Amino acid sequence: MDQVSPQRKRAGRRPTIADIAKIVGVSKVSVSNALNGQPGVSEATRARIAEVAEEIGFVRNSAARALSGAKSSAVGLALARPARMLGTEPFFMELIGGIENVLSDASYSLALQVVSDHERGLEAYRRWWGERQIDGAILVDLREDDARVPALEEIGLPTVVIGHPSGSGSLTPVWSDDAAAIRETLEYLAALGHRRVGRVAGLTGLVHTSQRDAAFAAVCRELGLEAAPVIHTDYTGMEGARATRRLLLSPARPTAILYDNDMTAVAGLSVAQEMGLRVPEDLSIVAWDDSPLVQVVRPPLTALTRDIHAYGAHAARILLALISGEKSEGYEDAAPQLTPRGSTAAPPA
Amino acid sequence: MDQVSPQRKRAGRRPTIADIAKIVGVSKVSVSNALNGQPGVSEATRARIAEVAEEIGFVRNSAARALSGAKSSAVGLALARPARMLGTEPFFMELIGGIENVLSDASYSLALQVVSDHERGLEAYRRWWGERQIDGAILVDLREDDARVPALEEIGLPTVVIGHPSGSGSLTPVWSDDAAAIRETLEYLAALGHRRVGRVAGLTGLVHTSQRDAAFAAVCRELGLEAAPVIHTDYTGMEGARATRRLLLSPARPTAILYDNDMTAVAGLSVAQEMGLRVPEDLSIVAWDDSPLVQVVRPPLTALTRDIHAYGAHAARILLALISGEKSEGYEDAAPQLTPRGSTAAPPA
DNA sequence: AACAAGCAGTTAACCGGTTGTCCACGATGG
DNA sequence: CCATCGTGGACAACCGGTTAACTGCTTGTT
């Protein structure tokens, strides 16, 4: 009866299990058990409860449930980027799409926060965890000596790191073999006859950047290629253009350039064409990450294709497994595949 | 004392206000009030409580707070897109960046769900609301006769619609004057001497598409321009290329084309160049939405610039106001500004 | 002097589920 | 015929924080 006069009976009060209990004539507990498939409720009552719940439009109050120690059915992802740069990165949207796909099948939702740097990102994870908002976390943009790794290890939050195991500590990594992709690309360029290959790389400090740097140097040496200087950028078109200009004006101008993302590659293409170089006759271009962008320019760019969507999906799947208590060694995703298009050819004689 | 023996005393129990209360020697309520800046607590006690809270690393349990009818400090955004298409749309990432910026200052987080269609999107909003996961919602991709509008009106969730007031019902709209932008563009093209202008539009059924369609037709008539057929696309490069091809092969080939987003414009540029047309000498191109993408191609594209980041920020700010009970008429953002670049010039004689 | 008002706190109840404990009832078994 | 067991279900306590109502006590008013 005390249900009838709460201090502030809101007009559109949402139905609770107590309402169902009253209607069916059983206790709250039975309703809870019935709705959760717990034993101790007869089939008949169970059916009746389900029916009434449906009828009055009952929705579980996840706050109440979480309060009683249950899961919160959400995972967190803090993206450390200057917000204005996000739009230029198809990568993350695709990744998020893949993650979401898996999560929503499990009725999990994704808490997303865009922060300015890793420090604030860590704060976000801490807050989410403190408030029991999330059951697990996904870490991206792994850096060398990333402070977030030990921090998340300490609070014991199930976490999947998108990045190479070498930097993920005891957290579960999901990664791809970038070195293999570099090798495939350089072998391809060497076979075409290129002897001097440049590289426009991404942000220094990121684990995958230095891994690619290392692989690039190693494979060049191995294949007897002359490695032009590696120039690091922030992935924007502007820096990609500048880096390309520097490479093309250097005394030892490369005959092919490998870019770390699609945007810098497209910018590089424009710069080359502006400088009167024909692509691919005078300069070959390879972009890391296939995307509509690299396919829409002329010539369409040879690219390292990977299924980013699947990548995100794998990460999410493993995270869900971790949350449900399973152990996981992580997952090595397929290495990026070289997709030759019109931007690569034999170097000028 | 009952604190000491809960049925399952987890090892790393997180501190609660009861712990603080015990240490400081006051009641839970005083702690709650102190921490929330409520009156009824002396400055001294307040300081002491803050100190202890900091010391033992207290974090509010938002589930418990939400259970007591408080806000959940999150807003929801369900994005209805085939997940794989997201990456191609800088627009949304920028928008989300802007939203996030404002939200995080208010310690709000954004619940994001990528769904396949509006129906599933509505489900997401319903679930979030039912579970008290969100205090407000943001609606994008407004369609004509959008079923989500009456649904959200009915459940009474504070909602901001990104889209024109004509379709937002009693929900609060945030929009920009697309008609003005169309007018500015067409006047500019007319002044250059163009007489026949084509348009590669976005998805039919979206409110802003038909608004632009209508404005385009009206202004063409007004200026005495011959409107080439409007071709609708799904915003992808592929359809943009196809549409461009159709326009350029039509008997009444336009001398200028206005595209509804950056991707189709860039695709159109490539198609034109492939067909041997020089841009801007033979064909002028204008892209809706400025982005790194349109600036990185050659020639860089004349574009309708708008500050999407600010757009998202405005929406978020208004939503927060709605949540705190204020009324709002909505907000008309600045109309997109024409930014002339190298892709527009006088038509061939 | 008497009373209202304000301040700093307290206690109890409550939000909506979940969990541990206990009970009544009927069937089973020896 | 009585002890045992299994089953559907009830009851109370609890999760952690918020709100309403109330209690002393100090201060200001008239």
Short mmCIF file of N, CA and C in Angstrom, two decimals, chain A residues 14 59-64 66-67 79 83-84 86-88 90 92-94 96-97 100 104 107 109-114 127-133 237 263 266-267 270 274 292-293 296-298 307 309, chain B residues 14 59-64 66-67 79 83-84 86-88 90 92-94 96-97 100 104 107 109-114 127-133 237 263 266-267 270 274 292-293 296-298 307 309:
data_model
loop_
_atom_site.label_atom_id
_atom_site.label_comp_id
_atom_site.label_asym_id
_atom_site.label_seq_id
_atom_site.Cartn_x
_atom_site.Cartn_y
_atom_site.Cartn_z
N ARG A 14 6.95 5.33 -14.13
CA ARG A 14 7.26 4.14 -14.91
C ARG A 14 7.00 2.90 -14.08
N VAL A 59 10.08 -1.74 -18.03
CA VAL A 59 11.50 -1.74 -18.41
C VAL A 59 12.32 -1.75 -17.12
N ARG A 60 13.28 -2.63 -17.10
CA ARG A 60 14.12 -2.73 -15.92
C ARG A 60 14.84 -1.41 -15.65
N ASN A 61 14.92 -1.04 -14.43
CA ASN A 61 15.70 0.14 -14.07
C ASN A 61 17.13 -0.31 -13.82
N SER A 62 17.98 0.04 -14.77
CA SER A 62 19.34 -0.49 -14.68
C SER A 62 20.11 0.12 -13.51
N ALA A 63 19.70 1.29 -13.08
CA ALA A 63 20.38 1.90 -11.94
C ALA A 63 20.17 1.04 -10.70
N ALA A 64 18.93 0.67 -10.48
CA ALA A 64 18.61 -0.14 -9.32
C ALA A 64 19.35 -1.46 -9.39
N ALA A 66 22.09 -2.09 -11.04
CA ALA A 66 23.53 -1.89 -10.87
C ALA A 66 23.86 -1.69 -9.39
N LEU A 67 22.94 -1.05 -8.70
CA LEU A 67 23.15 -0.77 -7.29
C LEU A 67 23.28 -2.07 -6.51
N LEU A 79 38.56 8.67 -26.35
CA LEU A 79 39.34 8.93 -27.54
C LEU A 79 40.14 10.20 -27.32
N ALA A 83 39.55 17.46 -30.72
CA ALA A 83 38.24 17.12 -31.26
C ALA A 83 38.11 17.44 -32.74
N ARG A 84 38.75 18.52 -33.15
CA ARG A 84 38.57 18.93 -34.53
C ARG A 84 39.27 18.02 -35.52
N LEU A 86 39.09 14.76 -35.42
CA LEU A 86 38.37 13.50 -35.55
C LEU A 86 37.77 13.29 -36.92
N GLY A 87 37.17 14.34 -37.43
CA GLY A 87 36.46 14.21 -38.68
C GLY A 87 37.33 13.70 -39.79
N THR A 88 38.61 13.96 -39.67
CA THR A 88 39.49 13.59 -40.76
C THR A 88 39.90 12.12 -40.69
N PRO A 90 38.65 8.53 -40.83
CA PRO A 90 37.65 7.49 -41.04
C PRO A 90 37.90 6.30 -40.12
N PHE A 92 38.51 5.80 -36.98
CA PHE A 92 37.80 5.64 -35.72
C PHE A 92 36.33 5.41 -35.87
N MET A 93 35.75 6.09 -36.84
CA MET A 93 34.33 5.86 -37.02
C MET A 93 34.07 4.42 -37.42
N GLU A 94 34.92 3.91 -38.26
CA GLU A 94 34.73 2.52 -38.66
C GLU A 94 34.95 1.58 -37.50
N ILE A 96 34.59 2.21 -34.36
CA ILE A 96 33.45 2.32 -33.46
C ILE A 96 32.25 1.57 -34.01
N GLY A 97 32.07 1.68 -35.32
CA GLY A 97 30.98 0.94 -35.94
C GLY A 97 31.10 -0.55 -35.68
N GLU A 100 30.43 -1.30 -31.95
CA GLU A 100 29.00 -1.15 -31.69
C GLU A 100 28.20 -2.36 -32.16
N SER A 104 25.93 -4.12 -29.44
CA SER A 104 24.48 -3.97 -29.40
C SER A 104 23.80 -5.34 -29.48
N SER A 107 23.35 -6.29 -26.15
CA SER A 107 22.66 -5.25 -25.38
C SER A 107 23.61 -4.43 -24.52
N SER A 109 26.03 -1.07 -24.26
CA SER A 109 26.18 0.19 -24.96
C SER A 109 27.60 0.72 -24.77
N LEU A 110 27.93 1.67 -25.62
CA LEU A 110 29.28 2.21 -25.62
C LEU A 110 29.26 3.62 -25.06
N ALA A 111 30.02 3.83 -24.00
CA ALA A 111 30.18 5.19 -23.50
C ALA A 111 31.40 5.78 -24.18
N LEU A 112 31.17 6.87 -24.88
CA LEU A 112 32.26 7.45 -25.65
C LEU A 112 32.59 8.82 -25.12
N GLN A 113 33.85 9.07 -24.92
CA GLN A 113 34.22 10.42 -24.56
C GLN A 113 35.41 10.85 -25.39
N VAL A 114 35.28 12.02 -25.95
CA VAL A 114 36.38 12.56 -26.72
C VAL A 114 37.14 13.52 -25.82
N ARG A 127 36.69 7.69 -13.74
CA ARG A 127 35.39 8.14 -13.30
C ARG A 127 34.33 7.08 -13.62
N TRP A 128 34.38 6.60 -14.86
CA TRP A 128 33.41 5.58 -15.26
C TRP A 128 33.45 4.40 -14.30
N TRP A 129 34.67 3.98 -13.99
CA TRP A 129 34.81 2.82 -13.14
C TRP A 129 34.30 3.15 -11.74
N GLY A 130 34.70 4.29 -11.24
CA GLY A 130 34.28 4.70 -9.91
C GLY A 130 32.77 4.75 -9.80
N GLU A 131 32.14 5.23 -10.83
CA GLU A 131 30.69 5.34 -10.81
C GLU A 131 30.01 4.06 -11.26
N ARG A 132 30.77 3.05 -11.46
CA ARG A 132 30.22 1.77 -11.95
C ARG A 132 29.46 1.94 -13.24
N GLN A 133 29.92 2.82 -14.06
CA GLN A 133 29.22 3.06 -15.31
C GLN A 133 29.58 2.04 -16.36
N GLY A 237 46.18 16.51 -43.57
CA GLY A 237 46.56 16.77 -44.94
C GLY A 237 47.67 17.80 -45.02
N MET A 263 44.68 10.31 -45.46
CA MET A 263 44.66 11.76 -45.65
C MET A 263 46.01 12.30 -46.13
N VAL A 266 46.64 11.34 -49.81
CA VAL A 266 45.91 12.15 -50.79
C VAL A 266 46.55 13.53 -50.91
N ALA A 267 46.94 14.08 -49.77
CA ALA A 267 47.60 15.38 -49.80
C ALA A 267 48.91 15.28 -50.58
N SER A 270 48.35 15.32 -54.30
CA SER A 270 48.10 16.66 -54.82
C SER A 270 49.40 17.45 -54.95
N GLU A 274 51.00 18.94 -58.31
CA GLU A 274 51.26 20.37 -58.39
C GLU A 274 52.69 20.65 -58.82
N PRO A 292 37.16 5.13 -48.85
CA PRO A 292 36.53 5.75 -50.02
C PRO A 292 37.40 6.89 -50.54
N LEU A 293 38.02 7.58 -49.61
CA LEU A 293 38.84 8.72 -49.97
C LEU A 293 39.93 8.38 -50.97
N VAL A 296 38.68 7.61 -54.54
CA VAL A 296 37.92 8.59 -55.28
C VAL A 296 38.84 9.59 -55.99
N VAL A 297 40.09 9.65 -55.58
CA VAL A 297 41.02 10.57 -56.25
C VAL A 297 41.58 9.90 -57.51
N ARG A 298 42.21 10.71 -58.37
CA ARG A 298 42.81 10.17 -59.59
C ARG A 298 44.29 10.38 -59.57
N ASP A 307 40.32 -4.64 -42.64
CA ASP A 307 38.91 -4.55 -42.32
C ASP A 307 38.76 -3.96 -40.92
N HIS A 309 36.36 -2.46 -39.55
CA HIS A 309 35.10 -2.83 -38.92
C HIS A 309 35.26 -4.15 -38.16
N ARG B 14 34.80 -0.20 -2.70
CA ARG B 14 34.98 1.22 -2.95
C ARG B 14 34.33 2.01 -1.83
N VAL B 59 34.42 8.08 -4.85
CA VAL B 59 33.76 8.42 -6.11
C VAL B 59 32.28 8.12 -5.95
N ARG B 60 31.48 9.05 -6.33
CA ARG B 60 30.05 8.88 -6.21
C ARG B 60 29.56 7.68 -7.02
N ASN B 61 28.70 6.91 -6.48
CA ASN B 61 28.09 5.82 -7.22
C ASN B 61 26.87 6.37 -7.95
N SER B 62 27.03 6.55 -9.24
CA SER B 62 25.96 7.21 -9.97
C SER B 62 24.70 6.36 -10.05
N ALA B 63 24.86 5.06 -9.92
CA ALA B 63 23.67 4.20 -9.95
C ALA B 63 22.78 4.52 -8.76
N ALA B 64 23.41 4.60 -7.61
CA ALA B 64 22.64 4.89 -6.40
C ALA B 64 21.98 6.26 -6.50
N ALA B 66 21.22 7.85 -9.25
CA ALA B 66 20.16 7.82 -10.25
C ALA B 66 18.91 7.17 -9.67
N LEU B 67 19.13 6.19 -8.83
CA LEU B 67 18.01 5.47 -8.23
C LEU B 67 17.15 6.42 -7.41
N LEU B 79 22.75 6.93 -33.94
CA LEU B 79 23.11 7.31 -35.28
C LEU B 79 22.63 6.21 -36.24
N ALA B 83 26.70 0.94 -40.64
CA ALA B 83 27.92 1.23 -39.89
C ALA B 83 29.12 1.49 -40.78
N ARG B 84 29.18 0.81 -41.91
CA ARG B 84 30.36 0.94 -42.74
C ARG B 84 30.42 2.27 -43.46
N LEU B 86 29.89 5.13 -42.00
CA LEU B 86 30.22 6.21 -41.07
C LEU B 86 31.56 6.86 -41.36
N GLY B 87 32.52 6.02 -41.63
CA GLY B 87 33.86 6.54 -41.80
C GLY B 87 33.96 7.60 -42.87
N THR B 88 33.05 7.52 -43.82
CA THR B 88 33.14 8.45 -44.94
C THR B 88 32.54 9.80 -44.61
N PRO B 90 32.87 12.86 -42.38
CA PRO B 90 33.53 13.70 -41.39
C PRO B 90 32.50 14.45 -40.55
N PHE B 92 29.77 13.77 -38.97
CA PHE B 92 29.33 13.28 -37.67
C PHE B 92 30.41 13.28 -36.62
N MET B 93 31.61 12.95 -37.05
CA MET B 93 32.67 12.97 -36.07
C MET B 93 32.87 14.38 -35.54
N GLU B 94 32.81 15.33 -36.43
CA GLU B 94 32.98 16.71 -35.97
C GLU B 94 31.84 17.13 -35.06
N ILE B 96 29.99 15.23 -33.22
CA ILE B 96 30.15 14.56 -31.94
C ILE B 96 31.24 15.24 -31.12
N GLY B 97 32.30 15.64 -31.80
CA GLY B 97 33.36 16.35 -31.11
C GLY B 97 32.82 17.61 -30.44
N GLU B 100 30.52 16.67 -27.48
CA GLU B 100 31.34 16.18 -26.39
C GLU B 100 32.00 17.31 -25.61
N SER B 104 31.34 17.39 -21.73
CA SER B 104 32.34 17.00 -20.74
C SER B 104 32.62 18.14 -19.76
N SER B 107 30.41 17.57 -17.11
CA SER B 107 30.52 16.20 -16.61
C SER B 107 29.41 15.30 -17.10
N SER B 109 28.16 12.60 -20.00
CA SER B 109 28.77 11.77 -21.03
C SER B 109 27.75 11.48 -22.12
N LEU B 110 28.29 11.00 -23.22
CA LEU B 110 27.45 10.77 -24.38
C LEU B 110 27.30 9.27 -24.60
N ALA B 111 26.07 8.80 -24.60
CA ALA B 111 25.84 7.41 -24.95
C ALA B 111 25.60 7.37 -26.45
N LEU B 112 26.43 6.63 -27.12
CA LEU B 112 26.34 6.61 -28.58
C LEU B 112 25.98 5.22 -29.05
N GLN B 113 25.04 5.14 -29.93
CA GLN B 113 24.75 3.85 -30.51
C GLN B 113 24.60 4.00 -32.01
N VAL B 114 25.29 3.15 -32.71
CA VAL B 114 25.18 3.16 -34.17
C VAL B 114 24.20 2.09 -34.56
N ARG B 127 14.90 2.46 -24.89
CA ARG B 127 15.55 1.63 -23.88
C ARG B 127 16.32 2.52 -22.90
N TRP B 128 17.08 3.45 -23.46
CA TRP B 128 17.84 4.35 -22.61
C TRP B 128 16.92 5.06 -21.62
N TRP B 129 15.81 5.51 -22.15
CA TRP B 129 14.89 6.24 -21.29
C TRP B 129 14.31 5.31 -20.24
N GLY B 130 13.89 4.14 -20.67
CA GLY B 130 13.29 3.18 -19.75
C GLY B 130 14.26 2.83 -18.63
N GLU B 131 15.51 2.69 -18.99
CA GLU B 131 16.50 2.32 -17.98
C GLU B 131 17.06 3.54 -17.26
N ARG B 132 16.49 4.69 -17.53
CA ARG B 132 16.99 5.94 -16.93
C ARG B 132 18.47 6.15 -17.19
N GLN B 133 18.89 5.75 -18.36
CA GLN B 133 20.31 5.90 -18.66
C GLN B 133 20.64 7.30 -19.13
N GLY B 237 31.07 8.30 -52.48
CA GLY B 237 31.84 8.69 -53.64
C GLY B 237 31.32 8.00 -54.90
N MET B 263 32.32 14.33 -50.02
CA MET B 263 32.73 13.11 -50.70
C MET B 263 32.24 13.07 -52.15
N VAL B 266 34.25 15.51 -54.34
CA VAL B 266 35.58 15.05 -54.72
C VAL B 266 35.48 13.97 -55.80
N ALA B 267 34.51 13.10 -55.63
CA ALA B 267 34.30 12.06 -56.64
C ALA B 267 33.95 12.71 -57.98
N SER B 270 36.98 14.06 -59.75
CA SER B 270 37.75 13.02 -60.42
C SER B 270 37.11 12.61 -61.73
N GLU B 274 38.67 12.92 -65.43
CA GLU B 274 38.79 11.71 -66.23
C GLU B 274 38.17 11.88 -67.61
N PRO B 292 38.93 18.98 -44.59
CA PRO B 292 40.30 18.78 -45.06
C PRO B 292 40.28 18.13 -46.44
N LEU B 293 39.31 17.25 -46.61
CA LEU B 293 39.21 16.52 -47.86
C LEU B 293 39.12 17.43 -49.08
N VAL B 296 42.36 19.32 -49.94
CA VAL B 296 43.57 18.60 -50.24
C VAL B 296 43.64 18.16 -51.70
N VAL B 297 42.52 18.18 -52.37
CA VAL B 297 42.52 17.80 -53.78
C VAL B 297 42.91 19.00 -54.64
N ARG B 298 43.23 18.73 -55.92
CA ARG B 298 43.60 19.82 -56.84
C ARG B 298 42.61 19.89 -57.96
N ASP B 307 30.70 25.78 -39.32
CA ASP B 307 31.45 25.31 -38.19
C ASP B 307 30.67 24.19 -37.51
N HIS B 309 31.62 21.83 -35.65
CA HIS B 309 31.98 21.69 -34.24
C HIS B 309 31.10 22.60 -33.37
#
